[in-house]
CSV table of C-alpha atoms in Angstrom, one decimal:
chain,number,residue,atom,x,y,z
A,1,MET,CA,-160.2,30.5,154.0
A,2,ARG,CA,-157.6,33.1,153.6
A,3,VAL,CA,-158.2,36.4,154.8
A,4,ILE,CA,-155.9,39.5,153.2
A,5,SER,CA,-155.6,43.5,154.7
A,6,VAL,CA,-153.2,44.6,152.3
A,7,PRO,CA,-152.6,43.9,148.3
A,8,THR,CA,-149.0,42.5,148.7
A,9,GLU,CA,-149.7,39.8,151.3
A,10,PHE,CA,-151.7,37.9,148.4
A,11,ASN,CA,-149.2,36.1,145.2
A,12,GLU,CA,-149.8,32.6,143.4
A,13,GLU,CA,-146.4,30.5,143.9
A,14,GLU,CA,-147.9,27.3,143.5
A,15,LEU,CA,-149.3,27.5,139.6
A,16,TYR,CA,-147.9,25.8,136.8
A,17,VAL,CA,-149.3,25.0,133.4
A,18,ASP,CA,-148.2,22.0,131.2
A,19,LEU,CA,-147.5,22.9,127.8
A,20,LYS,CA,-146.9,19.9,125.5
A,21,PRO,CA,-150.7,19.4,125.0
A,22,VAL,CA,-150.7,23.2,124.0
A,23,LEU,CA,-147.3,23.2,121.8
A,24,GLY,CA,-145.8,20.0,122.1
A,25,HIS,CA,-142.8,20.1,124.0
A,26,SER,CA,-142.5,19.6,128.0
A,27,VAL,CA,-142.6,22.4,129.6
A,28,PHE,CA,-143.8,23.9,132.5
A,29,LEU,CA,-144.8,27.4,133.0
A,30,LYS,CA,-145.0,29.1,135.7
A,31,CYS,CA,-147.6,31.6,136.3
A,32,GLU,CA,-146.8,34.9,137.9
A,33,GLY,CA,-149.7,37.2,137.0
A,34,PHE,CA,-152.1,35.8,139.9
A,35,ASN,CA,-151.7,38.9,142.3
A,36,PHE,CA,-153.1,42.3,142.4
A,37,ALA,CA,-150.8,43.9,140.2
A,38,GLY,CA,-151.2,41.3,137.5
A,39,SER,CA,-147.7,40.8,136.7
A,40,ILE,CA,-144.5,39.1,138.3
A,41,LYS,CA,-143.2,42.9,139.1
A,42,LEU,CA,-145.3,42.8,142.4
A,43,LYS,CA,-142.3,40.5,144.3
A,44,ALA,CA,-139.7,43.4,143.5
A,45,ALA,CA,-141.7,46.7,143.5
A,46,THR,CA,-142.6,45.1,147.6
A,47,ALA,CA,-138.9,44.2,148.0
A,48,MET,CA,-137.6,48.0,146.7
A,49,VAL,CA,-140.3,49.9,148.8
A,50,GLU,CA,-139.7,48.1,152.0
A,51,ALA,CA,-135.7,48.2,151.3
A,52,ALA,CA,-136.3,52.1,150.9
A,53,GLU,CA,-138.1,52.2,153.8
A,54,ARG,CA,-135.8,50.4,156.3
A,55,SER,CA,-133.0,52.7,154.6
A,56,GLY,CA,-135.1,56.0,155.7
A,57,ALA,CA,-134.8,57.2,152.4
A,58,LEU,CA,-138.7,56.9,151.8
A,59,THR,CA,-140.9,58.9,154.1
A,60,PRO,CA,-144.0,59.9,154.1
A,61,GLU,CA,-143.5,63.1,152.5
A,62,SER,CA,-141.9,61.1,149.8
A,63,VAL,CA,-142.6,60.9,145.9
A,64,LEU,CA,-141.9,57.5,144.7
A,65,VAL,CA,-140.9,57.9,140.8
A,66,GLU,CA,-139.7,55.3,138.7
A,67,SER,CA,-139.4,54.3,135.2
A,68,SER,CA,-141.5,51.7,133.8
A,69,SER,CA,-143.1,50.1,130.4
A,70,GLY,CA,-145.9,49.0,132.2
A,71,ASN,CA,-145.9,46.6,134.8
A,72,LEU,CA,-143.7,48.1,137.6
A,73,GLY,CA,-145.3,51.0,137.1
A,74,VAL,CA,-149.0,49.1,138.3
A,75,ALA,CA,-146.8,47.2,140.9
A,76,LEU,CA,-145.8,50.6,142.5
A,77,SER,CA,-149.5,51.9,142.0
A,78,VAL,CA,-151.1,49.3,144.0
A,79,ILE,CA,-148.2,49.5,146.9
A,80,ALA,CA,-148.3,53.4,146.6
A,81,ALA,CA,-152.1,53.1,147.4
A,82,SER,CA,-151.9,50.7,150.1
A,83,LYS,CA,-149.5,52.7,152.3
A,84,GLY,CA,-150.6,56.2,151.1
A,85,TYR,CA,-147.5,57.4,149.1
A,86,ARG,CA,-147.6,59.1,145.7
A,87,PHE,CA,-145.8,57.8,142.8
A,88,LEU,CA,-145.0,59.0,139.5
A,89,CYS,CA,-144.5,56.5,136.5
A,90,VAL,CA,-142.5,58.0,134.3
A,91,THR,CA,-143.1,55.8,130.6
A,92,ASP,CA,-143.8,56.3,127.3
A,93,ALA,CA,-145.8,55.7,124.0
A,94,ARG,CA,-145.5,52.0,123.5
A,95,CYS,CA,-146.9,51.6,127.4
A,96,ASN,CA,-150.3,49.4,127.3
A,97,LEU,CA,-153.0,52.2,127.2
A,98,SER,CA,-154.7,49.5,129.7
A,99,ALA,CA,-151.7,49.9,131.9
A,100,ARG,CA,-151.7,53.6,132.2
A,101,ARG,CA,-155.5,53.6,133.3
A,102,LEU,CA,-154.5,51.6,135.6
A,103,MET,CA,-152.0,53.0,137.3
A,104,GLU,CA,-153.8,56.7,137.3
A,105,ALA,CA,-157.2,54.1,138.5
A,106,LEU,CA,-154.8,53.4,141.7
A,107,GLY,CA,-154.5,57.1,142.0
A,108,SER,CA,-150.6,57.5,140.3
A,109,ASP,CA,-149.9,60.0,137.5
A,110,VAL,CA,-148.2,59.0,134.7
A,111,HIS,CA,-145.4,61.2,132.3
A,112,ILE,CA,-145.0,60.4,128.9
A,113,ILE,CA,-141.9,60.3,127.1
A,114,ALA,CA,-143.1,61.2,123.8
A,115,GLU,CA,-139.3,61.4,121.9
A,116,PRO,CA,-136.4,58.7,122.5
A,117,SER,CA,-132.9,59.6,123.0
A,118,GLU,CA,-130.4,59.6,119.9
A,119,HIS,CA,-128.5,56.9,121.3
A,120,ARG,CA,-130.6,55.2,124.5
A,121,GLY,CA,-133.9,54.9,123.2
A,122,PHE,CA,-137.0,55.4,124.9
A,123,LEU,CA,-135.2,53.7,128.1
A,124,GLY,CA,-132.4,56.4,128.0
A,125,ALA,CA,-134.6,59.3,127.6
A,126,ARG,CA,-137.1,58.2,130.8
A,127,LEU,CA,-133.7,57.6,132.6
A,128,ASP,CA,-132.7,61.4,132.2
A,129,PHE,CA,-135.9,62.7,132.6
A,130,VAL,CA,-136.0,60.6,135.8
A,131,ARG,CA,-132.6,62.0,136.9
A,132,ALA,CA,-133.5,65.3,136.1
A,133,LEU,CA,-136.7,65.5,138.3
A,134,CYS,CA,-135.0,64.1,141.4
A,135,ALA,CA,-131.8,66.5,141.2
A,136,SER,CA,-134.7,69.5,141.0
A,137,ASP,CA,-136.9,68.3,143.8
A,138,GLU,CA,-135.2,66.1,146.7
A,139,ARG,CA,-139.1,65.2,147.8
A,140,TYR,CA,-138.7,62.6,144.9
A,141,VAL,CA,-137.3,59.4,145.8
A,142,TRP,CA,-136.2,56.7,142.9
A,143,LEU,CA,-135.9,53.3,143.6
A,144,ASN,CA,-134.3,52.5,140.5
A,145,GLN,CA,-135.0,49.0,139.1
A,146,TYR,CA,-132.2,48.9,136.6
A,147,THR,CA,-129.2,49.1,139.6
A,148,ASN,CA,-131.5,48.4,142.6
A,149,PRO,CA,-130.1,44.6,144.3
A,150,ALA,CA,-133.7,44.3,145.8
A,151,ASN,CA,-135.1,43.4,142.7
A,152,TRP,CA,-133.0,40.3,141.8
A,153,LYS,CA,-132.8,39.4,146.1
A,154,ALA,CA,-137.1,39.3,145.7
A,155,HIS,CA,-136.4,36.6,143.4
A,156,TYR,CA,-133.9,35.1,145.4
A,157,ARG,CA,-135.7,34.6,147.8
A,158,THR,CA,-139.2,33.9,146.4
A,159,THR,CA,-139.9,32.7,143.0
A,160,ALA,CA,-136.3,30.6,142.8
A,161,PRO,CA,-136.6,28.8,145.6
A,162,ALA,CA,-140.8,28.1,145.0
A,163,ILE,CA,-139.4,26.4,141.2
A,164,ASP,CA,-136.7,24.1,143.3
A,165,ARG,CA,-139.3,23.2,146.1
A,166,GLN,CA,-141.8,21.7,143.2
A,167,PHE,CA,-139.6,20.7,140.5
A,168,PRO,CA,-136.1,19.5,142.8
A,169,GLY,CA,-135.1,17.5,139.7
A,170,LEU,CA,-135.2,20.8,137.5
A,171,ASP,CA,-132.7,20.7,134.6
A,172,VAL,CA,-133.5,23.8,132.9
A,173,LEU,CA,-135.5,27.6,133.4
A,174,PHE,CA,-136.1,30.0,130.8
A,175,VAL,CA,-136.2,33.3,132.0
A,176,GLY,CA,-136.9,36.5,130.2
A,177,ALA,CA,-134.6,39.4,130.3
A,178,GLY,CA,-135.7,42.9,131.3
A,179,THR,CA,-134.1,44.4,133.8
A,180,THR,CA,-132.7,40.8,134.9
A,181,GLY,CA,-134.0,40.9,138.2
A,182,THR,CA,-136.2,37.9,138.0
A,183,LEU,CA,-132.9,36.4,135.8
A,184,MET,CA,-130.0,37.4,137.9
A,185,GLY,CA,-132.4,36.4,141.2
A,186,CYS,CA,-133.4,32.7,140.1
A,187,ALA,CA,-130.2,32.2,138.5
A,188,ARG,CA,-127.3,33.3,141.3
A,189,TYR,CA,-129.8,30.6,143.9
A,190,PHE,CA,-129.7,28.0,141.7
A,191,ARG,CA,-125.4,28.4,141.2
A,192,GLU,CA,-125.2,28.8,144.8
A,193,SER,CA,-127.5,26.0,145.7
A,194,HIS,CA,-125.0,23.9,143.5
A,195,ARG,CA,-127.5,22.2,141.8
A,196,PRO,CA,-127.0,21.4,138.0
A,197,VAL,CA,-130.0,23.8,136.1
A,198,ARG,CA,-129.5,25.0,133.5
A,199,VAL,CA,-130.6,28.8,133.0
A,200,VAL,CA,-131.6,30.2,129.5
A,201,ALA,CA,-132.2,34.2,129.2
A,202,VAL,CA,-134.8,34.6,126.8
A,203,ASP,CA,-134.4,38.8,125.0
A,204,THR,CA,-136.2,39.5,122.2
A,205,VAL,CA,-134.2,40.5,118.8
A,206,GLY,CA,-133.2,44.8,119.2
A,207,SER,CA,-132.5,44.3,122.6
A,208,VAL,CA,-129.3,45.6,123.7
A,209,THR,CA,-128.8,43.6,126.7
A,210,PHE,CA,-126.8,40.5,125.6
A,211,GLY,CA,-124.3,42.8,122.9
A,212,GLY,CA,-127.0,42.9,120.3
A,213,ALA,CA,-127.8,45.5,118.0
A,214,PRO,CA,-130.5,47.6,119.0
A,215,GLY,CA,-133.6,47.7,116.5
A,216,ARG,CA,-137.3,48.4,116.6
A,217,ARG,CA,-139.2,47.1,119.7
A,218,MET,CA,-142.7,47.6,120.2
A,219,ILE,CA,-144.2,45.3,122.6
A,220,PRO,CA,-143.1,46.6,126.0
A,221,GLY,CA,-141.1,44.2,128.7
A,222,LEU,CA,-138.6,41.9,127.9
A,223,GLY,CA,-135.5,44.0,126.4
A,224,THR,CA,-134.0,47.1,126.8
A,225,SER,CA,-132.2,50.1,124.4
A,226,VAL,CA,-129.6,50.3,128.1
A,227,ARG,CA,-127.7,47.4,129.4
A,228,PRO,CA,-128.9,46.3,132.6
A,229,ALA,CA,-126.5,47.2,135.5
A,230,LEU,CA,-128.1,44.4,137.6
A,231,LEU,CA,-126.9,41.7,134.3
A,232,ASP,CA,-123.8,39.8,135.1
A,233,GLU,CA,-123.8,37.2,132.3
A,234,SER,CA,-121.6,34.8,134.5
A,235,TYR,CA,-124.7,33.5,135.4
A,236,VAL,CA,-125.9,32.9,132.5
A,237,ASP,CA,-125.7,29.3,130.5
A,238,GLU,CA,-127.2,30.4,127.2
A,239,VAL,CA,-129.2,33.1,126.1
A,240,VAL,CA,-132.0,33.1,123.2
A,241,LEU,CA,-133.0,36.0,121.3
A,242,VAL,CA,-136.9,36.1,120.2
A,243,GLU,CA,-138.5,38.0,117.2
A,244,GLU,CA,-141.7,39.8,118.1
A,245,ALA,CA,-144.1,38.1,115.2
A,246,ASP,CA,-142.6,35.3,116.6
A,247,THR,CA,-144.2,36.0,120.2
A,248,ILE,CA,-147.2,37.3,118.9
A,249,ARG,CA,-147.7,34.2,117.8
A,250,THR,CA,-147.4,32.2,120.4
A,251,CYS,CA,-149.4,34.7,122.5
A,252,HIS,CA,-152.2,33.8,119.5
A,253,ARG,CA,-151.7,29.9,119.4
A,254,LEU,CA,-152.0,30.0,123.6
A,255,ALA,CA,-155.1,31.8,123.4
A,256,ARG,CA,-156.3,29.8,121.2
A,257,ARG,CA,-156.3,27.1,123.7
A,258,GLY,CA,-157.9,29.6,126.5
A,259,PHE,CA,-154.5,30.6,127.5
A,260,LEU,CA,-154.2,34.4,127.4
A,261,PHE,CA,-151.3,35.7,128.3
A,262,GLY,CA,-149.5,38.9,127.7
A,263,GLY,CA,-146.4,39.9,125.5
A,264,SER,CA,-143.3,39.0,128.2
A,265,THR,CA,-144.7,35.7,128.4
A,266,GLY,CA,-144.8,35.1,124.8
A,267,THR,CA,-141.5,35.7,124.2
A,268,VAL,CA,-140.1,33.6,126.9
A,269,VAL,CA,-142.3,30.3,125.9
A,270,SER,CA,-141.1,31.1,121.9
A,271,GLY,CA,-138.1,31.1,123.3
A,272,ALA,CA,-138.4,27.3,125.1
A,273,MET,CA,-140.0,26.2,122.2
A,274,ASP,CA,-136.9,27.2,120.4
A,275,TRP,CA,-134.6,25.9,122.8
A,276,LEU,CA,-136.6,22.6,123.1
A,277,ALA,CA,-136.8,21.9,119.6
A,278,ARG,CA,-133.2,22.4,118.9
A,279,HIS,CA,-132.6,20.1,122.1
A,280,ASP,CA,-133.5,16.1,122.9
A,281,ASP,CA,-136.0,17.5,125.6
A,282,ARG,CA,-137.2,13.7,126.2
A,283,ASP,CA,-136.1,13.1,129.4
A,284,VAL,CA,-136.0,16.7,130.3
A,285,THR,CA,-137.4,18.8,133.3
A,286,ALA,CA,-138.3,22.2,131.5
A,287,VAL,CA,-139.7,25.2,133.5
A,288,ALA,CA,-140.5,29.0,132.0
A,289,ILE,CA,-141.3,31.7,134.1
A,290,SER,CA,-144.4,33.6,133.2
A,291,PRO,CA,-144.1,37.2,134.1
A,292,ASP,CA,-147.9,38.8,132.9
A,293,LEU,CA,-151.3,38.2,131.9
A,294,GLY,CA,-152.8,39.4,128.7
A,295,GLU,CA,-155.6,41.7,129.8
A,296,ARG,CA,-153.9,44.5,129.0
A,297,TYR,CA,-152.3,43.8,125.8
A,298,LEU,CA,-155.9,43.4,124.1
A,299,ASP,CA,-155.4,46.8,122.0
A,300,THR,CA,-151.9,45.7,120.6
A,301,LEU,CA,-150.6,42.0,120.7
A,302,TYR,CA,-154.6,40.4,120.2
A,303,GLN,CA,-155.8,43.9,118.5
A,304,THR,CA,-156.0,43.0,114.3
A,305,ASN,CA,-155.0,46.4,113.1
A,306,TRP,CA,-152.5,47.2,115.4
A,307,LEU,CA,-150.7,43.6,114.7
A,308,GLN,CA,-151.2,44.5,110.3
A,309,ASP,CA,-150.2,48.1,110.9
A,310,LEU,CA,-146.7,47.1,112.4
A,311,TYR,CA,-146.0,43.6,111.2
A,312,GLY,CA,-148.2,43.5,107.5
A,313,GLU,CA,-150.8,41.3,106.9
A,314,ASP,CA,-149.1,37.5,107.5
A,315,VAL,CA,-148.3,37.9,110.9
A,316,LEU,CA,-151.2,35.9,112.0
A,317,ASP,CA,-151.5,32.5,110.1
A,318,VAL,CA,-155.3,31.8,111.2
A,319,LYS,CA,-154.3,27.6,110.0
A,320,GLU,CA,-151.1,27.6,111.9
A,321,LEU,CA,-152.8,28.9,115.2
A,322,THR,CA,-155.8,26.2,115.6
A,323,ALA,CA,-153.9,23.1,113.2
A,324,ASP,CA,-153.6,20.6,116.5
A,325,LEU,CA,-157.5,22.0,117.7
A,326,PRO,CA,-160.2,19.4,117.9
A,327,GLY,CA,-162.1,19.7,114.5
A,328,ALA,CA,-159.4,21.9,113.1
């Protein structure tokens, strides 16, 4: 029996899904959504809050503030509630309604940015708001997930070693790129361990992270409109870009087999399948990191009207999604 007293004491580290029976390529999906925040962001949130406490920047009178598209906001809401801090999440209209409701249910405040910055998108507008707020009121403490080294160090200490223990013969690791905290933590760990692991970053088309042209991105999580300060491309062996329509199809194909994952996971899995299809993967041990589960996407990724309004009526081909199911 396992007993905990605070939500950060539980995080499932050893759950993997073998995707070969589902998608035809051998890759093990590390499921990071089984904790009280529902995503991998609980690790970074915990590390950043604890670092701020150790430095003295965070006091009982402080108000935490952070820019987030959803998952980190929920994670910080969980921690703030358990520790007795106030928390303000600055997000935008793309944040899933369920994530906003979760934050509010946990006692956090949510501020929604309605208009993007002309040249830096919604993220730029969110960052401008946070900077102005902190300049006007010293009670606000901005953890700044985009520059905070505690973000990547959380995965250097936890996520990467956990994968290493389970897969000592790992050849390829697929990691989604948002703030690049997970990517940098895992890539640094395997590089400094002198392991011949190929680290493949998975990003979404329309993201500027790796120098691509900015474009419309409606699925929160991966991708940015402002290049992350944490990113050091020298640690990344390859980058795969995924169209949002492919993310959607991958999520629905997994759901048809009983695995309801979120948009970030759909992007990572789609990128991994693309890479594996272009390489001889017969003797390759591959792991992909799943950041989140799918419940928060029921009103978007898994809602027909939302999908058709944004991506057209043909975004989902039911025959293709169910082609490998028994009796299809």
